[in-house]
Each structure stands twice: as structure tokens, then as C-alpha cells.
XYZ file of C-alpha atoms in Angstrom:
558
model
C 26.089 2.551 89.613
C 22.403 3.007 89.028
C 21.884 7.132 88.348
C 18.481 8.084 89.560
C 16.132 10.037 87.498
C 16.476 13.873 86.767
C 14.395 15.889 89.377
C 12.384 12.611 90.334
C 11.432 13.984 93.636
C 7.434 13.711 93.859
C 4.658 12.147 91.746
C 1.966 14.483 90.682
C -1.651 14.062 92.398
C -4.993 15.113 93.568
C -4.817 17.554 90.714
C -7.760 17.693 88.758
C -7.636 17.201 84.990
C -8.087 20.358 82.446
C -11.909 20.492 81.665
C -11.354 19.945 77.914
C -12.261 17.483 75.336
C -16.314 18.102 75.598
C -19.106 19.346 73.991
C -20.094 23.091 75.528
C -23.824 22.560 74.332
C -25.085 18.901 75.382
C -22.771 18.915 78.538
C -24.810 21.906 79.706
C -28.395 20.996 80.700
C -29.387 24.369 81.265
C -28.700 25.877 77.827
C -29.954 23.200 76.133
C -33.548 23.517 77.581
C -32.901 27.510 77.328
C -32.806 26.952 73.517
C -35.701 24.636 73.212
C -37.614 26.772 75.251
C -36.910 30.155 73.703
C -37.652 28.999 69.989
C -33.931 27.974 69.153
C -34.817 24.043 68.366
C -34.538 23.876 64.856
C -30.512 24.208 65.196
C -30.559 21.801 68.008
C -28.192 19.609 65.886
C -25.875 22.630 64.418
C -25.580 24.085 68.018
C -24.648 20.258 68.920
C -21.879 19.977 66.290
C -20.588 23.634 67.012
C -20.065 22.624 70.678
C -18.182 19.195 69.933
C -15.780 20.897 67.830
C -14.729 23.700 69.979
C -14.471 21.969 72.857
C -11.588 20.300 72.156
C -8.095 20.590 74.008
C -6.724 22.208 70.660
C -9.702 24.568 70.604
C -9.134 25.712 74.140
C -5.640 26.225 73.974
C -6.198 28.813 71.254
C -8.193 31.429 73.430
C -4.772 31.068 75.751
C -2.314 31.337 72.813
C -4.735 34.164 71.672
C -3.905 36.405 74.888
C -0.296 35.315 75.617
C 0.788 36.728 71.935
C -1.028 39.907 71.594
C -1.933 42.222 68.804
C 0.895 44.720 67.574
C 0.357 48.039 66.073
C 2.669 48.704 62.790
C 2.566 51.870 62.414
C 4.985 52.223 60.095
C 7.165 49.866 57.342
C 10.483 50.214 57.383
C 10.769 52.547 54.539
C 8.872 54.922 56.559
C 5.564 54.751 54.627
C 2.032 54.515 57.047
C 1.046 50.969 57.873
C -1.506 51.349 60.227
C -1.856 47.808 60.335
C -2.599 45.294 63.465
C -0.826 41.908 63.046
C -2.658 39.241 64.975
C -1.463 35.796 66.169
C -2.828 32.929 63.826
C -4.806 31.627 66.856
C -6.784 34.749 66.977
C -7.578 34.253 63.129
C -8.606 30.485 63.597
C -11.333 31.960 66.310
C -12.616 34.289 63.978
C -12.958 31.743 61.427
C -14.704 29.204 63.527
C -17.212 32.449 64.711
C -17.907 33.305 61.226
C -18.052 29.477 59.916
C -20.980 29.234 62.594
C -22.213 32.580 61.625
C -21.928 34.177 65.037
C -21.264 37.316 63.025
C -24.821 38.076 61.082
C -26.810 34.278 60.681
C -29.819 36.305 62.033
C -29.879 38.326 58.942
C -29.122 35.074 56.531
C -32.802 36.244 55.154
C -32.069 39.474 53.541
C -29.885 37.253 50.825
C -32.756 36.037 49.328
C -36.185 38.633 50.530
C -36.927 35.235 52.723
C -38.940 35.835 55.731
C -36.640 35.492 58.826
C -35.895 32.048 60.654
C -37.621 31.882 64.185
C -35.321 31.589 66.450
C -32.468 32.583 64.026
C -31.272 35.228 67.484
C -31.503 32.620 70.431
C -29.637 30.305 68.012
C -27.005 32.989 66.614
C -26.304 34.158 70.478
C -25.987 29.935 71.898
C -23.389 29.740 69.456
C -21.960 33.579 71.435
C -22.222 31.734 74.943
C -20.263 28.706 73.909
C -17.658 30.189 71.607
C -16.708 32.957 74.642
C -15.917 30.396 76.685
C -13.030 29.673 74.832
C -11.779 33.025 74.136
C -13.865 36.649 74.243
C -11.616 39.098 72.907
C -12.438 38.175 68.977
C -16.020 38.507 69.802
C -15.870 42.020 69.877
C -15.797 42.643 66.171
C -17.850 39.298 65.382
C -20.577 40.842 67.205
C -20.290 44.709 66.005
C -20.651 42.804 62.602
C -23.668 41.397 63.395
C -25.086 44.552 65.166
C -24.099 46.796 62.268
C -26.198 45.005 60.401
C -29.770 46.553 61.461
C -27.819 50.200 61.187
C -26.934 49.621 57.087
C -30.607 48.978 56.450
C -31.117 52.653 56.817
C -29.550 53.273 53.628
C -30.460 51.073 50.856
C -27.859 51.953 48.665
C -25.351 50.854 51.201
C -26.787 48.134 52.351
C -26.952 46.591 48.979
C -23.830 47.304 48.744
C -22.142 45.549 51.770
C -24.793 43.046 53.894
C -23.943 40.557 51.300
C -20.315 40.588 52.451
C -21.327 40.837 55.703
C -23.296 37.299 55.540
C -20.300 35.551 53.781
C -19.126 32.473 55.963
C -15.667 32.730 54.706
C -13.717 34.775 57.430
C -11.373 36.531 55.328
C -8.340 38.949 57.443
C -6.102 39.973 54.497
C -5.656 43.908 54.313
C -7.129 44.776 51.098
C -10.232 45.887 49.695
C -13.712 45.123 50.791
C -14.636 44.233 47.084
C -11.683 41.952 46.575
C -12.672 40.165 49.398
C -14.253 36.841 50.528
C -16.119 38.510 53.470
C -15.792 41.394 55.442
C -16.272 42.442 59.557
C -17.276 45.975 60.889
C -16.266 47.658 63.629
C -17.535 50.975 65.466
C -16.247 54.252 66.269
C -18.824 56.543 68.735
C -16.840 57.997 71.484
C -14.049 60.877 71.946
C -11.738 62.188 74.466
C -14.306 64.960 75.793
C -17.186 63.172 75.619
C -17.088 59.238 76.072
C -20.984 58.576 76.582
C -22.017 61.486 75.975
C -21.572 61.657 72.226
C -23.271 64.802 71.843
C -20.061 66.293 72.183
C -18.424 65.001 69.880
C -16.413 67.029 67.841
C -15.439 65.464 65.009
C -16.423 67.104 61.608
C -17.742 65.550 58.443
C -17.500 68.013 55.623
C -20.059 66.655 52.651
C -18.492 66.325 49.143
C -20.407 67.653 45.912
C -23.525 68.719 48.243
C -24.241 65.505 50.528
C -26.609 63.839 51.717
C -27.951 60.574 52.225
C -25.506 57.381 50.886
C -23.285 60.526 49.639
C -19.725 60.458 50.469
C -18.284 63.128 52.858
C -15.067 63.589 54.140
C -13.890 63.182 58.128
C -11.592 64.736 60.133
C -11.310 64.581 63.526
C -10.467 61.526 66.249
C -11.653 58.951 68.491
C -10.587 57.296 71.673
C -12.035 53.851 71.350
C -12.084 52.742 68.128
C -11.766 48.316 68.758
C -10.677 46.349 66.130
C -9.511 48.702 64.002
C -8.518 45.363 61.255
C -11.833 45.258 60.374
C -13.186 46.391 56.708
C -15.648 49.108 57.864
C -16.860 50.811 60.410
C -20.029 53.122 61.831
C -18.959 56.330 62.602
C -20.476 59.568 64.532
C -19.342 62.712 63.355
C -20.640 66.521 63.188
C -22.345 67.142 59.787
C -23.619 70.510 58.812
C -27.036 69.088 59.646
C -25.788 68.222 63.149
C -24.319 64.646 64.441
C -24.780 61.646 61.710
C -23.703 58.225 61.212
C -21.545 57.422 58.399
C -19.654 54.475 57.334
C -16.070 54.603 56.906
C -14.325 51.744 54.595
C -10.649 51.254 55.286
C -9.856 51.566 51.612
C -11.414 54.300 49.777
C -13.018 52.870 45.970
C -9.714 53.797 44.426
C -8.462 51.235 46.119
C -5.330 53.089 48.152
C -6.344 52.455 52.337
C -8.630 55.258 53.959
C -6.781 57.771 56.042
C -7.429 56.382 59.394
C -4.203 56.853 61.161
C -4.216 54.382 64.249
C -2.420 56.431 67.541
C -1.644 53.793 69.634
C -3.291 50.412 70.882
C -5.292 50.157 74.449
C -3.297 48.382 76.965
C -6.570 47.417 78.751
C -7.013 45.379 82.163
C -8.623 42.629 80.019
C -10.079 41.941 76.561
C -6.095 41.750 75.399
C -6.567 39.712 72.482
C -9.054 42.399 70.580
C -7.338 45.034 69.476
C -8.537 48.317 70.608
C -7.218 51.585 69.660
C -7.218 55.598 69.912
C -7.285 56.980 65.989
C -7.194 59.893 64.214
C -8.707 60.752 60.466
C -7.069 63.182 58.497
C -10.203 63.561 55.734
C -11.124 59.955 55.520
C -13.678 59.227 52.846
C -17.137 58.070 54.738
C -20.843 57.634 53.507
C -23.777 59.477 55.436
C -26.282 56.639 56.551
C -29.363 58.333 56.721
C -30.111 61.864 56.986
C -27.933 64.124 58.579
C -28.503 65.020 62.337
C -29.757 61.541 62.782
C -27.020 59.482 63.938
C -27.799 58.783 67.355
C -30.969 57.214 66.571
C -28.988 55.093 63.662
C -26.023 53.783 65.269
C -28.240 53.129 68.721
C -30.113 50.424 66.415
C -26.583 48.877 66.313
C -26.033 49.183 70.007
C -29.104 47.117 71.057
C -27.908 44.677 69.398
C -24.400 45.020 71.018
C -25.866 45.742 74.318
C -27.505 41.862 74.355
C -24.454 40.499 73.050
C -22.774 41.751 76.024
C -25.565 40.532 78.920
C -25.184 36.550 76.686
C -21.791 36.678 76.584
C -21.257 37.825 80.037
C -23.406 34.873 80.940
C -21.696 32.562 79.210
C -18.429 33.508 80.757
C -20.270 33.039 83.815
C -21.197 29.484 83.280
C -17.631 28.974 81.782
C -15.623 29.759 84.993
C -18.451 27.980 86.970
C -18.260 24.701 84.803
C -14.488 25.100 85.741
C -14.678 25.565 89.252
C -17.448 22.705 89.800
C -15.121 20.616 87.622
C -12.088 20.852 89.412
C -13.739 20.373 93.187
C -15.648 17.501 91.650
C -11.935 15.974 91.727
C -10.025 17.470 94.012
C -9.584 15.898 97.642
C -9.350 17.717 100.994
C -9.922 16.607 104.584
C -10.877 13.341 103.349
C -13.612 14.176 100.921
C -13.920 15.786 97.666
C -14.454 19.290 97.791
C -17.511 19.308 96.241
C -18.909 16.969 99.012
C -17.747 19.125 101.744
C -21.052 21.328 102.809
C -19.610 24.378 102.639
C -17.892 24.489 99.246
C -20.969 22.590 97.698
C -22.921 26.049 99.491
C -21.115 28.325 97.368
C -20.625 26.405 93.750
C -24.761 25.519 94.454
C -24.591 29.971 94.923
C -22.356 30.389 91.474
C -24.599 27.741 89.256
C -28.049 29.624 90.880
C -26.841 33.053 89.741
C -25.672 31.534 86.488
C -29.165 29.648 85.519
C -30.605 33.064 86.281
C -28.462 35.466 83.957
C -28.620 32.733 81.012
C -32.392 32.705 81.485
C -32.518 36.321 81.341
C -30.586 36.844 78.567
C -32.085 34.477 76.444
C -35.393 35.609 77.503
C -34.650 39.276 75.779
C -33.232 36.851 72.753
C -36.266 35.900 71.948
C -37.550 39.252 72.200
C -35.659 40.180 69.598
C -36.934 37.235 67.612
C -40.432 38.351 67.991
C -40.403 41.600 68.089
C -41.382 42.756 64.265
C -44.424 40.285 64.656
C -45.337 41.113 68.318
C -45.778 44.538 69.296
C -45.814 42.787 73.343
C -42.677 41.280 72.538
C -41.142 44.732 70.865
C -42.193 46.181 73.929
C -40.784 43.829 76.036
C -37.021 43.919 74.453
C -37.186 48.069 74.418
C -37.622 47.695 78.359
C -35.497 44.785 79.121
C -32.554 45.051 77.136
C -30.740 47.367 79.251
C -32.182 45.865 81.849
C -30.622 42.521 81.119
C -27.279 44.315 80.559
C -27.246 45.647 83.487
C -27.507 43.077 86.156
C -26.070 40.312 84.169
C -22.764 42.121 83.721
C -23.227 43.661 87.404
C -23.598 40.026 88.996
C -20.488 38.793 87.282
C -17.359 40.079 88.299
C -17.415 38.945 91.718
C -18.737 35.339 90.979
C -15.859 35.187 88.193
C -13.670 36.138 91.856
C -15.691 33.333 93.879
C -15.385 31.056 91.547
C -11.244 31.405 90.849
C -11.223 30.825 94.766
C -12.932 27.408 94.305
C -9.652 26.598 92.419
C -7.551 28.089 95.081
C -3.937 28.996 93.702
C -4.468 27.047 90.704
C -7.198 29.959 89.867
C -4.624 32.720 90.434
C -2.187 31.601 87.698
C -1.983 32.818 83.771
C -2.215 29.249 82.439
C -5.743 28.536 83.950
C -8.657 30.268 82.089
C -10.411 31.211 85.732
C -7.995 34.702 85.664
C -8.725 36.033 82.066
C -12.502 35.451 82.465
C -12.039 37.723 85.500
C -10.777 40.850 83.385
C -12.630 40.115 81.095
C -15.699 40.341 83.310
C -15.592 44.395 84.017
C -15.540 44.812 80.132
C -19.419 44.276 78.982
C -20.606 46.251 81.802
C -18.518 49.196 80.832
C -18.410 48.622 76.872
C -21.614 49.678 75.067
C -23.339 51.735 77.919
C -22.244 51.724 81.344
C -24.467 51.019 84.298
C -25.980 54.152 84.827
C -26.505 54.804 81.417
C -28.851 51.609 81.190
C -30.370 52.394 84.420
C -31.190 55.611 82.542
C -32.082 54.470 79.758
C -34.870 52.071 80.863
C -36.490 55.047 82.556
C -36.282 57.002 79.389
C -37.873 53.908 77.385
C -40.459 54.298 79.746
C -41.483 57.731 79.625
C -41.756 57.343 75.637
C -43.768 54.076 76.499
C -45.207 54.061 79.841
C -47.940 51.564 78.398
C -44.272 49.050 77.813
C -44.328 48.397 81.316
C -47.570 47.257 81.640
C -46.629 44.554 79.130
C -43.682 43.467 81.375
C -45.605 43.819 84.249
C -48.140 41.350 82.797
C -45.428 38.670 81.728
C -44.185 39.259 85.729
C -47.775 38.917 87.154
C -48.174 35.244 85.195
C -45.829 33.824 87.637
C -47.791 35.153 90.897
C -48.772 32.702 93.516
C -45.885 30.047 93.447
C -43.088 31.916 95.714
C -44.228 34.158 98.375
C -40.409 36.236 98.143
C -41.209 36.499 94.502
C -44.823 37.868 94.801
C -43.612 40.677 97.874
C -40.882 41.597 95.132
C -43.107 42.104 92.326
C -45.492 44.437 94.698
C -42.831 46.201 95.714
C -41.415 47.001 92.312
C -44.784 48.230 91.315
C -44.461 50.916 93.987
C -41.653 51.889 93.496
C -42.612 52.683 89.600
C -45.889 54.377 91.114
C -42.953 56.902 93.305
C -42.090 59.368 90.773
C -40.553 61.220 93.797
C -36.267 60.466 93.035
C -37.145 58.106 90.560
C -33.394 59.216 88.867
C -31.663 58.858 91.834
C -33.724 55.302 92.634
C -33.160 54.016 89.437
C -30.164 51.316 89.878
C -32.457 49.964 92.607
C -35.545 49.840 90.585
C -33.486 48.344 87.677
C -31.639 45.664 89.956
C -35.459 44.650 91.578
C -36.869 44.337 87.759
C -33.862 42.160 86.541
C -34.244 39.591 89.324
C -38.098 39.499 89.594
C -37.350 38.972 85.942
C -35.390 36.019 86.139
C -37.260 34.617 88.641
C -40.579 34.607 86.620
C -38.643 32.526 84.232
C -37.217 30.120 86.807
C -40.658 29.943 88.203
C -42.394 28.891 85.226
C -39.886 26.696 83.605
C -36.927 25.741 85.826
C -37.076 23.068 88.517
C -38.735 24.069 91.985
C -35.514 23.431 93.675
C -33.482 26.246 91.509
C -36.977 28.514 91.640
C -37.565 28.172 94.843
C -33.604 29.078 96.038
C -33.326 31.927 93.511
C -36.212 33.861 94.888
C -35.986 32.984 98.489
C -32.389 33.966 98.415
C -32.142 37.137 95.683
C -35.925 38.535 96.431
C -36.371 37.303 99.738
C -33.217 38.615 101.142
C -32.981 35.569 103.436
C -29.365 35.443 102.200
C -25.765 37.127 102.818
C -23.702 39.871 100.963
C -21.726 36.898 99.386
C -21.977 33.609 97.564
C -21.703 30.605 99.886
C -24.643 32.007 101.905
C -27.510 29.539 100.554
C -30.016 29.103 104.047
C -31.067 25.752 105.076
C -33.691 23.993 103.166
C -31.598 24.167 99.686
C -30.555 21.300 98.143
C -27.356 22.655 96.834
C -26.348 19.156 95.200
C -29.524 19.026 93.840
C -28.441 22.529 91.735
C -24.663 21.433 90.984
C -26.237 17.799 89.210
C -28.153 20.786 87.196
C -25.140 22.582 86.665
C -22.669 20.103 86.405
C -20.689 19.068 82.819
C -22.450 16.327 81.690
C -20.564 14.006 79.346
């Protein structure tokens, strides 16, 4: 008697294949000209290689192992002595490496090794690398990018500097607990905000007491706590506390030069809605040795170098998630049949992945635009101008935008969106995180008006770069006018100022698409996001657009 086979009740089909096994940089048309065209060309070839590698299927499934096996706090050994150690999974650890192999973590600052002059292009590259790299997981890039950001923060003390930048550029990712000087490199990590104050840092209550006098690079000691303190693994950290001169940045080792770990006694780990593979924690020090950066009373101005820098990471990273989950949504309708016809060829769903790819091609060329800002801007006094202004600009609508098309575009997978195993879910916590993390939307709608009134001559410069693209989209042009009034309103210009910010960051984007995308994404950008001649959702493209003509654009090209 012929048995038949175990649970052979159905053959598996019209299931699209895992988007794996491809190269994240020349599958993507639109980052690749976004490179070339913002000064990133001379790493055309590393940025090549860097996307091969981690786009393969063993690659991938390390951003899932990374945040299905999450950090755990050990408090504790079993002897009863303080730990305070994270242990990580080894996935998490083979993304770090691979970040800090490619130098995701500080390549922009390769130059200070040797007094070199540095690289053009060295950001747009550094932050191409960011895009691709948080497609695959964006939890670890939380302390790979605080190390890069601390970097412009050391460089107000000398002495310190000296000191640790050279471990900072190392390419060897090194996560044993010891040390910094017995290490191969080192990562830094951040610790601003408290329980009282969260943003506003002013009251902050922690206490630095200075030892044998202070001052500048002087050691002091710290007591006091703070309530997000993320990835508390890594070797150092910038922290804000109350000196006698008033609030100052310091860094804080986690082993003091004896060699015996600092007192930084982690509470407990975050259980956050996403980001679950960084570790993020609430800590207390109980007189932790730290070194004054700078003179005392000026901390806000020191660590806020470091938080530009974060800030970008967080609108290029965002992006990048954005094209991720898009890439993954256009992939799997590309394949799957319904009705009779691929999804992708039925007008409705091609409608709204032609929406996602749009607002995708606009955030990447906004982001990258700033990039090279930041590039340019200790040459170019226009271009210095340009990245004080549109920095938290970028920040803000990029991360804005992205939630809900993380949402739309999980839909386009239907149920296989809404399950753990697809990557479509953790993009979409992780999507709140950048707008929240390093200045929350009100605080950069803020802070572009404060930029301003220090430098009301700044926005003439980005008016200029905005009045080049005049004359080619008649949406665009009425935008641009009416932005300019509404700067000439001073009348609830507070009150105004998400609107004002949200008009800037898409008249913006669509200079850029203007001048250097095709006239079918130009065109559809403006009409829809400046002319209004759109809905309150994606899917809403009018007639005229050539939505396939925007997914061939956006498609994975192998």
C-alpha cells in the first residue's frame, strides 16, 4: 500500500520570491545618478562592491536575526559584582563590522590621519554606504553614526582629539569590553537628555564637579542620570552636565585610565516600539570620571556640532528605508498575480507604487542635496549657508513623509506585509524613530527659524538655488512665490512654522527634480505635492502621469 506524502495537501504559488541576492547600489538607478551628481563618483566602484556584498540572502537574514534575539542587560554576575554589560547577538556584531569595514562610522574624517585636505565627496559617499546598509538592518546604525558625528565635537579639544579620532577612524570594528587603549577601534555614543527635561537640556540637572581646578581637556567627576543614553556598549560617549561654569560637554570613557570600568551604572534597557536591535538605556553615574570638551558653559554649542551631523544621518537613512520597503513592495507586485494580471499592471496598484517611488526619488534627492552641503561647506560660504538652513529642514519632512508610505507600502504586500518574517513591518517602527531621535519636529521647525534670524541673508542663498529652477513647472513657480510670502509675514511666523518648513522642503526637492530628474518624475512631483492637484493619500496620482514610466525608474534593476 502506497502511503502518501506527509501534509502533501497544496503546492506553493503565485508567491513572489524574497528580494535578495542583489546589489543595493547598481540595482537602484536613482542613487546611482544621486551620487554622480552630488560629487560622490570617485567611490563609484567601492559603493558598487559594498552593495554586492550586502545584498546577499545571508546578509539580509542578519538584520532579521538581529531583531528576533535582542540585546540583554547584565546587570550583575553571578557573584553579585556590577556588570553593566549589554550582550548582543553575533549578527548584530557582523553588521557593525561590515559598517565600520566600509567606514560608515567616520570615512569623512579619514583626512585628519594624515593633515590631508579632505576627499570631495567623502559625505555623499560615507552616507550611500548609510542608505544601503539600513536597508538591511537600522538599529546598529545608531552608534555607527554617533561615531561619526562625534567626530566634529572632539575637535574642540585638541588634547582629546589627539587622543581618540585615531581610534575612531580604525576599520577594525572591535566589541570586546575593555579599554579604549587596548583596543583595535573604538565607537561613541551620546548622552544629552534627562527625565525633566528631554529637549530641553537646559534643565538638566546633572552635576560635574571639576577635579584639581578644571577646565578645558581636565577631568571632572559626574554624578547625576540620564534617560536615553543608546548604545551604552560603546567606548565613549558626549555628555551634558552642569559645571560650575554652567552646562558643558564632556566625554565620558567607559573605563577610567586605571583601567577598572567607569561608574556608569546602566538602570534598565528601553523596550521601544522599534529600533529593538540598538540597545538603548536609562543610566545613572555615581562620580564617573569625564573630560570637559571645551570651556565650561559651552556645551550646547559643542555637542549641537555632533547633532547636525546626526540630524542628516537620520533624513538619509530615513530615505533609504523608504526606498527599501518600496523596492520590496514593487518587487513583490512585479510577481504576484490577481484578477488575471500582475499587480503591478493593474492601474490602480501601479497608481500608488508610481506615488511611493515619487515621494522616495524626492527625499533621497533632498537628503543628498544637504550631503553635499556638508561637503562644501568649509570652502563655500553659499553652501555653509545652505546646510545651516536645510538640515533641519531635510529632517523634517523626510522623516515626516515616511511613516505612512512605510504603511502604504506593507499594504502592497497585503498579509504577507503584516508578518514578523517580512522586513516591510520592522521598517515601519522603525520609521517614527528619526523623526523623534535627535530633534523632534517642532524643534527643527524651530530651529530653521532661529538659523534664520542669526542669518536672515542664509535664505537669500536658498532662495537663489530655488529661483534657478523657475519657469519649467507652473505648480512649482506658484509654490516658490508663495513661500516667499509667507517668510515676508512675520505676523505668527512660530505658530506657521511647520507649514513654512513643509512648503520649503518640497519646493526643495522639486528644484532638484526639476533640474536633474526626468520630466516625467518632475513634472508629477510638483503637480501633485505643490500643485495640490492630488489626494490626502498615496494612490492619488491625476491623469496625465505615466506611473510605469516612474516604477521602470524605481524598479530593482539586476
Amino acid at each position: 500500500m502506497t502511503m502518501p506524502k506527509a501534509f502533501s495537501t497544496h503546492e506553493v504559488f503565485n508567491q513572489s520570491p524574497p528580494l535578495e541576492n542583489y546589489n543595493l547600489f547598481t540595482s537602484d538607478a536613482v542613487l546611482v545618478e544621486t551620487v554622480e551628481r552630488e560629487d560622490g563618483g570617485a567611490t563609484m566602484a567601492s559603493l558598487a562592491a559594498f552593495g554586492g556584498k550586502i545584498g546577499t540572502s545571508e546578509i539580509i537574514d542578519l538584520g532579521r536575526q538581529a531583531n528576533t534575539y535582542l540585546p540583554v542587560l547584565k546587570s550583575f554576575d553571578r557573584f553579585g559584582h556590577r556588570l553593566d554589560k549589554v550582550e548582543f547577538h553575533p549578527s548584530y556584531h557582523q553588521l557593525m563590522s561590515l559598517s565600520v569595514e566600509q567606514g560608515l562610522h567616520g570615512s569623512p574624517w579619514d583626512h585628519l590621519l594624515d593633515g590631508s585636505a579632505p576627499k570631495p565627496g567623502a559625505v555623499v559617499s560615507r552616507l550611500a554606504g548609510t542608505y544601503m546598509m539600513t536597508q538591511i538592518e537600522a538599529g546598529h546604525g545608531c552608534p555607527i553614526t554617533m561615531t561619526n558625528a562625534a567626530v566634529p565635537a572632539l575637535l574642540f579639544q585638541s588634547d582629546l582629539a589627539k587622543e581618540w579620532v585615531p581610534r575612531v577612524l580604525s576599520r577594525e570594528y572591535d566589541p570586546t569590553f575593555a579599554p579604549a587603549r587596548e583596543k583595535t577601534g573604538v565607537t561613541f555614543g551620546m548622552g544629552m537628555t534627562e527625565k525633566q527635561g528631554g529637549t530641553d537640556v537646559r534643565a538638566n540637572t546633572t552635576v560635574a564637579e571639576p577635579v584639581d581646578g578644571g577646565g578645558p581637556g581636565r577631568e571632572y567627576r559626574i554624578t547625576g542620570h540620564k534617560w536615553f543614553f543608546s548604545a551604552p556598549m560603546c567606548d565613549a560617549f558626549l555628555v551634558l552636565a552642569q559645571a560650575p561654569g554652567g552646562l558643558s560637554c564632556f566625554l565620558m570613557p567607559r573605563f577610567t585610565p586605571d583601567g577598572s570600568p567607569n561608574a556608569i551604572r546602566i538602570q534598565r534597557l528601553k523596550d521601544k516600539v522599534g529600533n529593538k536591535s540598538n540597545a538603548s538605556s536609562e543610566v545613572e553615574f555615581q562620580a564617573a570620571a569625564a573630560w570637559l570638551i571645551g570651556e565650561e558653559g559651552r556645551g550646547i554649542r559643542n555637542i549641537l556640532e555632533m547633532a547636525t551631523y546626526t540630524r542628516l544621518d537620520c533624513a538619509v537613512a530615513t530615505a533609504g528605508m523608504m526606498r527599501g520597503t518600496v523596492a520590496n513592495a514593487i518587487h513583490h507586485c512585479s510577481y504576484r498575480t490577481v484578477f488575471q494580471k500582475k499587480l503591478i499592471d493593474q492601474p490602480l496598484m501601479m497608481n500608488v507604487l508610481a506615488d511611493l517611488a515619487l515621494e522616495t526619488e524626492a527625499a533621497t534627492a533632498l537628503s543628498f542635496r544637504v550631503a553635499r552641503a556638508f561637503d562644501n561647506a568649509a570652502i563655500d560660504e553659499a553652501e555653509a549657508a545652505y546646510k545651516r538652513i536645510m538640515t533641519p529642514v531635510a529632517k523634517y519632512w523626510v522623516c515626516k513623509r515616511a511613516p505612512n508610505l512605510a504603511y502604504e507600502a506593507m499594504e502592497c504586500l497585503g498579509g504577507n506585509g503584516y508578518v514578523e518574517e517580512a522586513i516591510a513591518g520592522r521598517i515601519y517602527r522603525e520609521m517614527p524613530v528619526n523623526a523623534i531621535w535627535e530633534g523632534s519636529g517642532n524643534v527643527m521647525c524651530l530651529d530653521v527659524l532661529r538659523a534664520l534670524s542669526r542669518e536672515p541673508e542664509a535664505l537669500d542663498v536658498v532662495l537663489a538655488e530655488f529661483d534657478s529652477a523657475k519657469g519649467q513647472n507652473a505648480a512649482y513657480d506658484g509654490a516658490l512665490t508663495a513661500l516667499k510670502e509667507g517668510f515676508a509675514d512675520p505676523v505668527g511666523l512660530e505658530a506657521r512654522s511647520r507649514q513654512i518648513v513643509e512648503v520649503m522642503a518640497k519646493v526643495a526637492a522639486g528644484s532638484i527634480l526639476l533640474r536633474h530628474a526626468p520630466g516625467v518624475v518632475a513634472d508629477a512631483y510638483c503637480t501633485t505635492r505643490l500643485g495640490r492637484d492630488w489626494g490626502d493619500i498615496y494612490g492619488t496620482l491625476p491623469m496625465g502621469v505615466d506611473p510605469r514610466a516612474i516604477l521602470e525608474r524605481a524598479s530593482v534593476r539586476r
